[in-house]
mmCIF file of N, CA, C and O in Angstrom:
data_model
loop_
_atom_site.group_PDB
_atom_site.id
_atom_site.type_symbol
_atom_site.label_atom_id
_atom_site.label_comp_id
_atom_site.label_asym_id
_atom_site.label_seq_id
_atom_site.Cartn_x
_atom_site.Cartn_y
_atom_site.Cartn_z
ATOM 1 N N UNK A 1 0.700 -1.092 0.022
ATOM 2 C CA UNK A 1 -0.010 -0.051 -0.028
ATOM 3 C C UNK A 1 0.749 1.241 -0.086
ATOM 4 O O UNK A 1 0.312 2.356 -0.409
ATOM 5 N N UNK A 2 2.134 1.102 0.430
ATOM 6 C CA UNK A 2 3.030 2.356 0.470
ATOM 7 C C UNK A 2 2.991 2.987 1.761
ATOM 8 O O UNK A 2 2.292 2.484 2.720
ATOM 9 N N UNK A 3 3.657 3.995 1.934
ATOM 10 C CA UNK A 3 3.769 4.703 3.244
ATOM 11 C C UNK A 3 2.468 5.406 3.601
ATOM 12 O O UNK A 3 1.805 5.886 2.705
ATOM 13 N N UNK A 4 2.138 5.600 4.984
ATOM 14 C CA UNK A 4 0.986 6.270 5.358
ATOM 15 C C UNK A 4 1.024 7.671 4.972
ATOM 16 O O UNK A 4 2.258 8.313 4.883
ATOM 17 N N UNK A 5 -0.028 8.256 4.578
ATOM 18 C CA UNK A 5 0.050 9.644 4.189
ATOM 19 C C UNK A 5 -0.770 10.515 5.269
ATOM 20 O O UNK A 5 -1.743 9.949 5.869
ATOM 21 N N UNK A 6 -0.187 11.619 5.619
ATOM 22 C CA UNK A 6 -0.862 12.513 6.523
ATOM 23 C C UNK A 6 -1.372 13.682 5.947
ATOM 24 O O UNK A 6 -1.212 14.097 4.885
ATOM 25 N N UNK A 7 -2.385 14.093 6.645
ATOM 26 C CA UNK A 7 -3.202 15.322 6.225
ATOM 27 C C UNK A 7 -2.283 16.504 6.311
ATOM 28 O O UNK A 7 -1.738 16.616 7.323
ATOM 29 N N UNK A 8 -2.414 17.314 5.277
ATOM 30 C CA UNK A 8 -1.454 18.618 5.337
ATOM 31 C C UNK A 8 -2.483 19.749 5.038
ATOM 32 O O UNK A 8 -3.637 19.562 4.489
ATOM 33 N N UNK A 9 -2.053 20.937 5.344
ATOM 34 C CA UNK A 9 -2.604 22.096 4.775
ATOM 35 C C UNK A 9 -1.623 23.023 4.207
ATOM 36 O O UNK A 9 -0.594 23.003 4.636
ATOM 37 N N UNK A 10 -2.048 23.651 3.206
ATOM 38 C CA UNK A 10 -1.117 24.624 2.448
ATOM 39 C C UNK A 10 -1.595 25.846 2.633
ATOM 40 O O UNK A 10 -2.777 26.238 2.307
ATOM 41 N N UNK A 11 -0.691 26.914 2.871
ATOM 42 C CA UNK A 11 -1.139 28.257 2.931
ATOM 43 C C UNK A 11 -1.006 28.850 1.524
ATOM 44 O O UNK A 11 0.190 28.804 0.748
ATOM 45 N N UNK A 12 -1.899 29.408 1.024
ATOM 46 C CA UNK A 12 -1.987 29.953 -0.380
ATOM 47 C C UNK A 12 -2.096 31.409 -0.368
ATOM 48 O O UNK A 12 -2.887 31.983 0.445
ATOM 49 N N UNK A 13 -1.178 32.101 -1.108
ATOM 50 C CA UNK A 13 -1.291 33.523 -1.293
ATOM 51 C C UNK A 13 -1.441 33.855 -2.604
ATOM 52 O O UNK A 13 -0.715 33.510 -3.583
ATOM 53 N N UNK A 14 -2.569 34.835 -2.955
ATOM 54 C CA UNK A 14 -2.827 35.066 -4.155
ATOM 55 C C UNK A 14 -1.925 36.377 -4.551
ATOM 56 O O UNK A 14 -1.988 37.312 -3.847
ATOM 57 N N UNK A 15 -1.184 36.274 -5.664
ATOM 58 C CA UNK A 15 -0.470 37.445 -6.002
ATOM 59 C C UNK A 15 -1.097 38.728 -6.382
ATOM 60 O O UNK A 15 -0.708 39.763 -6.154
ATOM 61 N N UNK A 16 -2.190 38.390 -7.072
ATOM 62 C CA UNK A 16 -2.955 39.312 -7.782
ATOM 63 C C UNK A 16 -3.871 40.382 -6.688
ATOM 64 O O UNK A 16 -3.901 41.611 -6.849
ATOM 65 N N UNK A 17 -4.200 39.633 -5.623
ATOM 66 C CA UNK A 17 -5.086 40.432 -4.672
ATOM 67 C C UNK A 17 -4.495 40.447 -3.280
ATOM 68 O O UNK A 17 -4.977 41.366 -2.476
ATOM 69 N N UNK A 18 -3.529 39.806 -3.080
ATOM 70 C CA UNK A 18 -2.887 39.765 -1.709
ATOM 71 C C UNK A 18 -3.683 38.917 -0.731
ATOM 72 O O UNK A 18 -3.158 38.817 0.478
ATOM 73 N N UNK A 19 -4.815 38.330 -1.004
ATOM 74 C CA UNK A 19 -5.532 37.517 -0.177
ATOM 75 C C UNK A 19 -4.695 36.100 0.083
ATOM 76 O O UNK A 19 -3.963 35.764 -0.709
ATOM 77 N N UNK A 20 -4.974 35.648 1.274
ATOM 78 C CA UNK A 20 -4.343 34.373 1.593
ATOM 79 C C UNK A 20 -5.410 33.536 2.353
ATOM 80 O O UNK A 20 -6.376 34.026 3.047
ATOM 81 N N UNK A 21 -5.243 32.149 2.060
ATOM 82 C CA UNK A 21 -6.212 31.243 2.672
ATOM 83 C C UNK A 21 -5.461 29.968 2.915
ATOM 84 O O UNK A 21 -4.395 29.714 2.365
ATOM 85 N N UNK A 22 -6.141 29.154 3.736
ATOM 86 C CA UNK A 22 -5.534 27.777 4.020
ATOM 87 C C UNK A 22 -6.327 26.808 3.242
ATOM 88 O O UNK A 22 -7.594 26.601 3.247
ATOM 89 N N UNK A 23 -5.550 25.968 2.554
ATOM 90 C CA UNK A 23 -6.243 24.904 1.781
ATOM 91 C C UNK A 23 -5.874 23.568 2.418
ATOM 92 O O UNK A 23 -4.752 22.966 2.299
ATOM 93 N N UNK A 24 -6.930 22.867 3.106
ATOM 94 C CA UNK A 24 -6.578 21.644 3.628
ATOM 95 C C UNK A 24 -6.628 20.489 2.529
ATOM 96 O O UNK A 24 -7.269 20.636 1.650
ATOM 97 N N UNK A 25 -5.815 19.526 2.727
ATOM 98 C CA UNK A 25 -5.617 18.449 1.706
ATOM 99 C C UNK A 25 -5.655 17.166 2.501
ATOM 100 O O UNK A 25 -4.889 16.857 3.260
ATOM 101 N N UNK A 26 -6.486 16.263 2.053
ATOM 102 C CA UNK A 26 -6.443 14.918 2.504
ATOM 103 C C UNK A 26 -5.559 14.169 1.638
ATOM 104 O O UNK A 26 -5.872 13.661 0.627
ATOM 105 N N UNK A 27 -4.476 13.844 2.180
ATOM 106 C CA UNK A 27 -3.457 13.098 1.422
ATOM 107 C C UNK A 27 -3.838 11.684 1.114
ATOM 108 O O UNK A 27 -3.299 11.095 0.158
ATOM 109 N N UNK A 28 -4.750 11.144 1.852
ATOM 110 C CA UNK A 28 -5.145 9.712 1.655
ATOM 111 C C UNK A 28 -5.835 9.633 0.301
ATOM 112 O O UNK A 28 -5.689 8.647 -0.443
ATOM 113 N N UNK A 29 -6.617 10.666 0.028
ATOM 114 C CA UNK A 29 -7.235 10.649 -1.329
ATOM 115 C C UNK A 29 -6.188 11.055 -2.340
ATOM 116 O O UNK A 29 -6.659 10.650 -3.633
ATOM 117 N N UNK A 30 -5.043 11.459 -2.238
ATOM 118 C CA UNK A 30 -4.202 11.610 -3.197
ATOM 119 C C UNK A 30 -3.183 10.467 -3.528
ATOM 120 O O UNK A 30 -2.225 10.490 -4.157
ATOM 121 N N UNK A 31 -3.471 9.214 -2.849
ATOM 122 C CA UNK A 31 -2.751 8.065 -3.063
ATOM 123 C C UNK A 31 -2.738 7.670 -4.483
ATOM 124 O O UNK A 31 -3.807 7.823 -5.125
ATOM 125 N N UNK A 32 -1.721 7.367 -5.057
ATOM 126 C CA UNK A 32 -1.569 6.892 -6.373
ATOM 127 C C UNK A 32 -2.241 5.601 -6.667
ATOM 128 O O UNK A 32 -2.137 4.643 -5.785
ATOM 129 N N UNK A 33 -3.029 5.387 -7.794
ATOM 130 C CA UNK A 33 -3.637 4.269 -8.028
ATOM 131 C C UNK A 33 -2.856 3.680 -9.029
ATOM 132 O O UNK A 33 -2.892 4.119 -10.291
ATOM 133 N N UNK A 34 -2.223 2.409 -8.853
ATOM 134 C CA UNK A 34 -1.378 1.904 -9.829
ATOM 135 C C UNK A 34 -2.076 1.382 -11.041
ATOM 136 O O UNK A 34 -1.558 1.513 -12.223
ATOM 137 N N UNK A 35 -3.326 0.920 -10.983
ATOM 138 C CA UNK A 35 -4.001 0.337 -12.081
ATOM 139 C C UNK A 35 -4.393 1.499 -12.921
ATOM 140 O O UNK A 35 -4.310 1.559 -14.163
ATOM 141 N N UNK A 36 -4.891 2.644 -12.423
ATOM 142 C CA UNK A 36 -5.301 3.873 -13.269
ATOM 143 C C UNK A 36 -3.980 4.436 -13.938
ATOM 144 O O UNK A 36 -3.987 4.692 -15.076
ATOM 145 N N UNK A 37 -2.871 4.343 -13.220
ATOM 146 C CA UNK A 37 -1.648 4.889 -13.859
ATOM 147 C C UNK A 37 -1.218 4.049 -14.961
ATOM 148 O O UNK A 37 -0.796 4.523 -16.102
ATOM 149 N N UNK A 38 -1.352 2.705 -14.868
ATOM 150 C CA UNK A 38 -0.869 1.799 -15.827
ATOM 151 C C UNK A 38 -1.855 1.921 -17.110
ATOM 152 O O UNK A 38 -1.404 1.826 -18.165
ATOM 153 N N UNK A 39 -3.082 2.136 -16.959
ATOM 154 C CA UNK A 39 -4.084 2.173 -17.919
ATOM 155 C C UNK A 39 -3.943 3.608 -18.641
ATOM 156 O O UNK A 39 -4.315 3.733 -19.884
ATOM 157 N N UNK A 40 -3.523 4.570 -17.975
ATOM 158 C CA UNK A 40 -3.280 5.874 -18.511
ATOM 159 C C UNK A 40 -2.035 6.089 -19.306
ATOM 160 O O UNK A 40 -1.952 6.977 -20.174
ATOM 161 N N UNK A 41 -1.082 5.230 -19.109
ATOM 162 C CA UNK A 41 0.161 5.335 -19.718
ATOM 163 C C UNK A 41 0.047 5.244 -21.232
ATOM 164 O O UNK A 41 0.660 6.169 -21.914
ATOM 165 N N UNK A 42 -0.487 4.313 -21.827
ATOM 166 C CA UNK A 42 -0.424 4.139 -23.271
ATOM 167 C C UNK A 42 -0.912 5.387 -24.022
ATOM 168 O O UNK A 42 -0.380 5.843 -24.901
ATOM 169 N N UNK A 43 -2.137 5.769 -23.642
ATOM 170 C CA UNK A 43 -2.508 7.060 -24.381
ATOM 171 C C UNK A 43 -1.806 8.144 -24.141
ATOM 172 O O UNK A 43 -1.604 9.136 -25.121
ATOM 173 N N UNK A 44 -1.257 8.331 -23.011
ATOM 174 C CA UNK A 44 -0.358 9.645 -22.704
ATOM 175 C C UNK A 44 0.893 9.414 -23.495
ATOM 176 O O UNK A 44 1.479 10.443 -23.965
ATOM 177 N N UNK A 45 1.447 8.174 -23.688
ATOM 178 C CA UNK A 45 2.603 8.053 -24.422
ATOM 179 C C UNK A 45 2.522 8.345 -25.902
ATOM 180 O O UNK A 45 3.265 9.121 -26.565
ATOM 181 N N UNK A 46 1.316 7.958 -26.418
ATOM 182 C CA UNK A 46 1.005 8.163 -27.813
ATOM 183 C C UNK A 46 0.844 9.775 -27.961
ATOM 184 O O UNK A 46 1.266 10.299 -28.959
ATOM 185 N N UNK A 47 0.062 10.221 -26.971
ATOM 186 C CA UNK A 47 -0.151 11.764 -27.153
ATOM 187 C C UNK A 47 1.342 12.438 -27.108
ATOM 188 O O UNK A 47 1.462 13.422 -27.873
ATOM 189 N N UNK A 48 2.250 12.104 -26.464
ATOM 190 C CA UNK A 48 3.552 12.788 -26.386
ATOM 191 C C UNK A 48 4.412 12.457 -27.592
ATOM 192 O O UNK A 48 5.016 13.428 -28.171
ATOM 193 N N UNK A 49 4.057 11.325 -28.249
ATOM 194 C CA UNK A 49 4.659 11.113 -29.680
ATOM 195 C C UNK A 49 4.097 12.078 -30.688
ATOM 196 O O UNK A 49 4.764 12.607 -31.433
ATOM 197 N N UNK A 50 2.673 12.181 -30.479
ATOM 198 C CA UNK A 50 1.950 13.063 -31.514
ATOM 199 C C UNK A 50 2.514 14.490 -31.331
ATOM 200 O O UNK A 50 2.576 15.223 -32.208
ATOM 201 N N UNK A 51 2.597 14.960 -30.045
ATOM 202 C CA UNK A 51 3.015 16.261 -29.841
ATOM 203 C C UNK A 51 4.598 16.526 -30.239
ATOM 204 O O UNK A 51 4.804 17.561 -30.662
ATOM 205 N N UNK A 52 5.317 15.431 -30.045
ATOM 206 C CA UNK A 52 6.695 15.672 -30.547
ATOM 207 C C UNK A 52 6.810 15.764 -32.177
ATOM 208 O O UNK A 52 7.566 16.609 -32.672
ATOM 209 N N UNK A 53 5.843 15.004 -32.872
ATOM 210 C CA UNK A 53 5.694 15.039 -34.236
ATOM 211 C C UNK A 53 5.323 16.532 -34.560
ATOM 212 O O UNK A 53 6.021 17.200 -35.522
ATOM 213 N N UNK A 54 4.482 17.016 -34.034
ATOM 214 C CA UNK A 54 3.953 18.440 -34.247
ATOM 215 C C UNK A 54 5.018 19.540 -33.995
ATOM 216 O O UNK A 54 5.252 20.360 -34.782
ATOM 217 N N UNK A 55 5.858 19.344 -32.893
ATOM 218 C CA UNK A 55 6.928 20.196 -32.601
ATOM 219 C C UNK A 55 7.966 20.158 -33.560
ATOM 220 O O UNK A 55 8.554 21.112 -34.051
ATOM 221 N N UNK A 56 8.339 18.919 -34.004
ATOM 222 C CA UNK A 56 9.328 18.666 -35.189
ATOM 223 C C UNK A 56 8.854 19.324 -36.426
ATOM 224 O O UNK A 56 9.571 19.967 -37.138
ATOM 225 N N UNK A 57 7.505 19.210 -36.653
ATOM 226 C CA UNK A 57 7.021 19.884 -37.996
ATOM 227 C C UNK A 57 7.142 21.303 -37.673
ATOM 228 O O UNK A 57 7.456 22.048 -38.706
ATOM 229 N N UNK A 58 6.792 21.958 -36.673
ATOM 230 C CA UNK A 58 6.781 23.373 -36.393
ATOM 231 C C UNK A 58 8.313 23.850 -36.576
ATOM 232 O O UNK A 58 8.515 24.896 -37.278
ATOM 233 N N UNK A 59 9.286 23.117 -36.125
ATOM 234 C CA UNK A 59 10.625 23.516 -36.160
ATOM 235 C C UNK A 59 11.062 23.515 -37.720
ATOM 236 O O UNK A 59 11.910 24.396 -38.202
ATOM 237 N N UNK A 60 10.684 22.455 -38.444
ATOM 238 C CA UNK A 60 11.040 22.529 -39.843
ATOM 239 C C UNK A 60 10.386 23.510 -40.602
ATOM 240 O O UNK A 60 11.001 24.107 -41.524
ATOM 241 N N UNK A 61 9.021 23.764 -40.244
ATOM 242 C CA UNK A 61 8.386 24.871 -40.924
ATOM 243 C C UNK A 61 9.018 26.236 -40.655
ATOM 244 O O UNK A 61 9.318 27.010 -41.699
ATOM 245 N N UNK A 62 9.662 26.512 -39.527
ATOM 246 C CA UNK A 62 10.315 27.577 -39.231
ATOM 247 C C UNK A 62 11.612 27.596 -39.926
ATOM 248 O O UNK A 62 11.985 28.733 -40.479
ATOM 249 N N UNK A 63 12.402 26.562 -40.040
ATOM 250 C CA UNK A 63 13.538 26.556 -40.745
ATOM 251 C C UNK A 63 13.420 26.903 -42.283
ATOM 252 O O UNK A 63 14.098 27.406 -42.961
ATOM 253 N N UNK A 64 12.154 26.497 -42.842
ATOM 254 C CA UNK A 64 11.865 26.789 -44.169
ATOM 255 C C UNK A 64 11.200 28.057 -44.347
ATOM 256 O O UNK A 64 10.811 28.422 -45.511
ATOM 257 N N UNK A 65 11.048 28.779 -43.318
ATOM 258 C CA UNK A 65 10.441 30.098 -43.322
ATOM 259 C C UNK A 65 8.919 30.321 -43.717
ATOM 260 O O UNK A 65 8.431 31.179 -44.154
ATOM 261 N N UNK A 66 8.258 29.258 -43.340
ATOM 262 C CA UNK A 66 6.695 29.292 -43.542
ATOM 263 C C UNK A 66 6.085 29.464 -42.177
ATOM 264 O O UNK A 66 6.508 28.961 -41.236
ATOM 265 N N UNK A 67 4.891 30.008 -42.233
ATOM 266 C CA UNK A 67 4.098 30.235 -41.126
ATOM 267 C C UNK A 67 3.448 28.915 -40.738
ATOM 268 O O UNK A 67 2.961 28.129 -41.480
ATOM 269 N N UNK A 68 3.345 28.658 -39.448
ATOM 270 C CA UNK A 68 2.826 27.346 -38.888
ATOM 271 C C UNK A 68 2.126 27.752 -37.632
ATOM 272 O O UNK A 68 2.527 28.432 -36.634
ATOM 273 N N UNK A 69 0.991 27.008 -37.431
ATOM 274 C CA UNK A 69 0.275 27.016 -36.104
ATOM 275 C C UNK A 69 -0.444 25.699 -36.003
ATOM 276 O O UNK A 69 -0.726 24.977 -37.147
ATOM 277 N N UNK A 70 -0.692 25.116 -34.931
ATOM 278 C CA UNK A 70 -1.265 23.882 -34.688
ATOM 279 C C UNK A 70 -1.771 23.782 -33.279
ATOM 280 O O UNK A 70 -1.510 24.420 -32.334
ATOM 281 N N UNK A 71 -2.841 22.878 -33.186
ATOM 282 C CA UNK A 71 -3.557 22.512 -31.960
ATOM 283 C C UNK A 71 -3.778 20.943 -32.001
ATOM 284 O O UNK A 71 -4.339 20.640 -32.984
ATOM 285 N N UNK A 72 -3.354 20.230 -31.102
ATOM 286 C CA UNK A 72 -3.578 18.764 -30.931
ATOM 287 C C UNK A 72 -3.052 18.179 -32.496
ATOM 288 O O UNK A 72 -1.860 18.147 -32.686
ATOM 289 N N UNK A 73 -3.800 17.628 -33.118
ATOM 290 C CA UNK A 73 -3.476 16.991 -34.443
ATOM 291 C C UNK A 73 -3.842 17.870 -35.697
ATOM 292 O O UNK A 73 -4.092 17.349 -36.773
ATOM 293 N N UNK A 74 -4.097 19.107 -35.466
ATOM 294 C CA UNK A 74 -4.407 20.023 -36.504
ATOM 295 C C UNK A 74 -3.268 20.926 -36.754
ATOM 296 O O UNK A 74 -2.848 21.657 -35.942
ATOM 297 N N UNK A 75 -2.887 20.865 -38.107
ATOM 298 C CA UNK A 75 -1.801 21.629 -38.469
ATOM 299 C C UNK A 75 -2.190 22.788 -39.398
ATOM 300 O O UNK A 75 -2.874 22.426 -40.451
ATOM 301 N N UNK A 76 -1.827 24.002 -39.269
ATOM 302 C CA UNK A 76 -2.327 25.119 -40.145
ATOM 303 C C UNK A 76 -1.146 25.918 -40.679
ATOM 304 O O UNK A 76 0.030 26.107 -40.048
ATOM 305 N N UNK A 77 -1.284 26.476 -41.871
ATOM 306 C CA UNK A 77 -0.581 27.439 -42.433
ATOM 307 C C UNK A 77 -1.194 28.289 -43.452
ATOM 308 O O UNK A 77 -2.386 28.184 -43.644
ATOM 309 N N UNK A 78 -0.489 29.166 -44.001
ATOM 310 C CA UNK A 78 -1.082 30.017 -44.986
ATOM 311 C C UNK A 78 -1.348 29.279 -46.283
ATOM 312 O O UNK A 78 -0.494 28.344 -46.603
ATOM 313 N N UNK A 79 -2.327 29.693 -47.102
ATOM 314 C CA UNK A 79 -2.503 28.935 -48.338
ATOM 315 C C UNK A 79 -1.468 28.683 -49.303
ATOM 316 O O UNK A 79 -1.261 27.688 -49.865
ATOM 317 N N UNK A 80 -0.579 29.873 -49.327
ATOM 318 C CA UNK A 80 0.605 29.744 -50.296
ATOM 319 C C UNK A 80 1.532 28.700 -49.810
ATOM 320 O O UNK A 80 2.525 28.314 -50.560
ATOM 321 N N UNK A 81 1.509 28.327 -48.523
ATOM 322 C CA UNK A 81 2.559 27.340 -47.985
ATOM 323 C C UNK A 81 1.995 25.980 -47.649
ATOM 324 O O UNK A 81 2.658 25.105 -47.265
ATOM 325 N N UNK A 82 0.686 25.775 -48.273
ATOM 326 C CA UNK A 82 0.121 24.406 -47.925
ATOM 327 C C UNK A 82 1.077 23.204 -48.525
ATOM 328 O O UNK A 82 1.250 22.288 -47.837
ATOM 329 N N UNK A 83 1.385 23.483 -49.775
ATOM 330 C CA UNK A 83 2.197 22.318 -50.273
ATOM 331 C C UNK A 83 3.390 22.018 -49.739
ATOM 332 O O UNK A 83 3.878 20.887 -49.354
ATOM 333 N N UNK A 84 4.164 23.080 -49.180
ATOM 334 C CA UNK A 84 5.396 22.943 -48.379
ATOM 335 C C UNK A 84 5.099 22.255 -47.085
ATOM 336 O O UNK A 84 5.831 21.257 -46.727
ATOM 337 N N UNK A 85 4.087 22.615 -46.335
ATOM 338 C CA UNK A 85 3.752 22.050 -45.160
ATOM 339 C C UNK A 85 3.394 20.598 -45.368
ATOM 340 O O UNK A 85 3.588 19.721 -44.551
ATOM 341 N N UNK A 86 2.642 20.261 -46.396
ATOM 342 C CA UNK A 86 2.048 18.962 -46.698
ATOM 343 C C UNK A 86 3.263 18.057 -46.976
ATOM 344 O O UNK A 86 3.288 16.833 -46.681
ATOM 345 N N UNK A 87 4.368 18.509 -47.439
ATOM 346 C CA UNK A 87 5.563 17.769 -47.555
ATOM 347 C C UNK A 87 6.288 17.601 -46.324
ATOM 348 O O UNK A 87 6.873 16.482 -45.958
ATOM 349 N N UNK A 88 6.256 18.610 -45.435
ATOM 350 C CA UNK A 88 7.063 18.403 -44.153
ATOM 351 C C UNK A 88 6.320 17.512 -43.115
ATOM 352 O O UNK A 88 7.088 16.828 -42.450
ATOM 353 N N UNK A 89 5.158 17.521 -43.022
ATOM 354 C CA UNK A 89 4.393 16.657 -42.118
ATOM 355 C C UNK A 89 4.802 15.132 -42.211
ATOM 356 O O UNK A 89 5.430 14.588 -41.262
ATOM 357 N N UNK A 90 4.760 14.614 -43.301
ATOM 358 C CA UNK A 90 5.061 13.145 -43.296
ATOM 359 C C UNK A 90 6.633 12.929 -43.314
ATOM 360 O O UNK A 90 7.025 11.906 -42.723
ATOM 361 N N UNK A 91 7.445 13.951 -43.799
ATOM 362 C CA UNK A 91 8.831 13.747 -43.608
ATOM 363 C C UNK A 91 9.267 13.690 -42.067
ATOM 364 O O UNK A 91 10.076 12.832 -41.733
ATOM 365 N N UNK A 92 8.685 14.643 -41.288
ATOM 366 C CA UNK A 92 8.920 14.683 -39.925
ATOM 367 C C UNK A 92 8.446 13.441 -39.272
ATOM 368 O O UNK A 92 9.100 12.936 -38.224
ATOM 369 N N UNK A 93 7.304 12.785 -39.661
ATOM 370 C CA UNK A 93 6.679 11.701 -39.234
ATOM 371 C C UNK A 93 7.759 10.484 -39.301
ATOM 372 O O UNK A 93 8.052 9.859 -38.280
ATOM 373 N N UNK A 94 8.393 10.433 -40.508
ATOM 374 C CA UNK A 94 9.247 9.411 -40.764
ATOM 375 C C UNK A 94 10.541 9.543 -39.977
ATOM 376 O O UNK A 94 11.112 8.628 -39.294
ATOM 377 N N UNK A 95 11.002 10.763 -39.862
ATOM 378 C CA UNK A 95 12.298 11.117 -38.969
ATOM 379 C C UNK A 95 11.939 10.536 -37.592
ATOM 380 O O UNK A 95 12.821 9.936 -36.950
ATOM 381 N N UNK A 96 10.831 10.989 -37.048
ATOM 382 C CA UNK A 96 10.528 10.594 -35.568
ATOM 383 C C UNK A 96 10.321 9.010 -35.379
ATOM 384 O O UNK A 96 10.991 8.611 -34.481
ATOM 385 N N UNK A 97 9.673 8.492 -36.336
ATOM 386 C CA UNK A 97 9.377 7.031 -36.104
ATOM 387 C C UNK A 97 10.508 5.971 -36.521
ATOM 388 O O UNK A 97 10.461 4.926 -36.328
ATOM 389 N N UNK A 98 11.532 6.598 -37.203
ATOM 390 C CA UNK A 98 12.728 5.773 -37.524
ATOM 391 C C UNK A 98 13.667 5.690 -36.141
ATOM 392 O O UNK A 98 14.606 4.848 -36.099
ATOM 393 N N UNK A 99 13.277 6.593 -35.150
ATOM 394 C CA UNK A 99 13.994 6.425 -33.866
ATOM 395 C C UNK A 99 13.402 5.251 -33.067
ATOM 396 O O UNK A 99 12.427 5.009 -33.114
ATOM 397 N N UNK A 100 14.329 4.624 -32.314
ATOM 398 C CA UNK A 100 13.976 3.528 -31.518
ATOM 399 C C UNK A 100 13.059 3.992 -30.226
ATOM 400 O O UNK A 100 13.623 3.921 -29.121
ATOM 401 N N UNK A 101 11.956 4.473 -30.306
ATOM 402 C CA UNK A 101 11.151 5.066 -29.301
ATOM 403 C C UNK A 101 10.783 4.007 -28.129
ATOM 404 O O UNK A 101 11.114 4.367 -26.958
ATOM 405 N N UNK A 102 10.406 2.956 -28.478
ATOM 406 C CA UNK A 102 10.125 1.943 -27.424
ATOM 407 C C UNK A 102 11.389 1.411 -26.687
ATOM 408 O O UNK A 102 11.287 1.194 -25.396
ATOM 409 N N UNK A 103 12.447 1.300 -27.401
ATOM 410 C CA UNK A 103 13.715 0.943 -26.754
ATOM 411 C C UNK A 103 14.293 2.009 -25.803
ATOM 412 O O UNK A 103 14.631 1.728 -24.698
ATOM 413 N N UNK A 104 14.017 3.264 -26.179
ATOM 414 C CA UNK A 104 14.470 4.410 -25.379
ATOM 415 C C UNK A 104 13.516 4.419 -24.133
ATOM 416 O O UNK A 104 14.115 4.671 -22.999
ATOM 417 N N UNK A 105 12.130 4.101 -24.196
ATOM 418 C CA UNK A 105 11.314 4.102 -23.209
ATOM 419 C C UNK A 105 11.718 3.026 -22.215
ATOM 420 O O UNK A 105 11.755 3.188 -20.976
ATOM 421 N N UNK A 106 12.094 1.819 -22.666
ATOM 422 C CA UNK A 106 12.392 0.699 -21.841
ATOM 423 C C UNK A 106 13.668 1.077 -21.048
ATOM 424 O O UNK A 106 13.911 0.537 -19.891
ATOM 425 N N UNK A 107 14.547 1.824 -21.743
ATOM 426 C CA UNK A 107 15.834 2.184 -20.867
ATOM 427 C C UNK A 107 15.518 3.013 -19.809
ATOM 428 O O UNK A 107 16.078 3.222 -18.776
#
């Protein structure tokens, strides 16, 4: 079960208003659930790979001097740059997935 958790309270100070208050926290409720953590890992790992792909695409777009914006799995650019971005996206996907991602994770 792990070590026992004690209840704590945190003093919070708001920078904007100067107000302060005490936030009690029941640490027992904050115990890690190993089953939930294990089941959450795969989608979070895939999300991290997707976000890495977007980041790599953004870097390459910047190197090529084109405008880039994106949210989650949506990649945007100006109409004049669509063909360039359309080439960058799969190129960066291949660059990313040629790396030994699972082997690095295991290490």
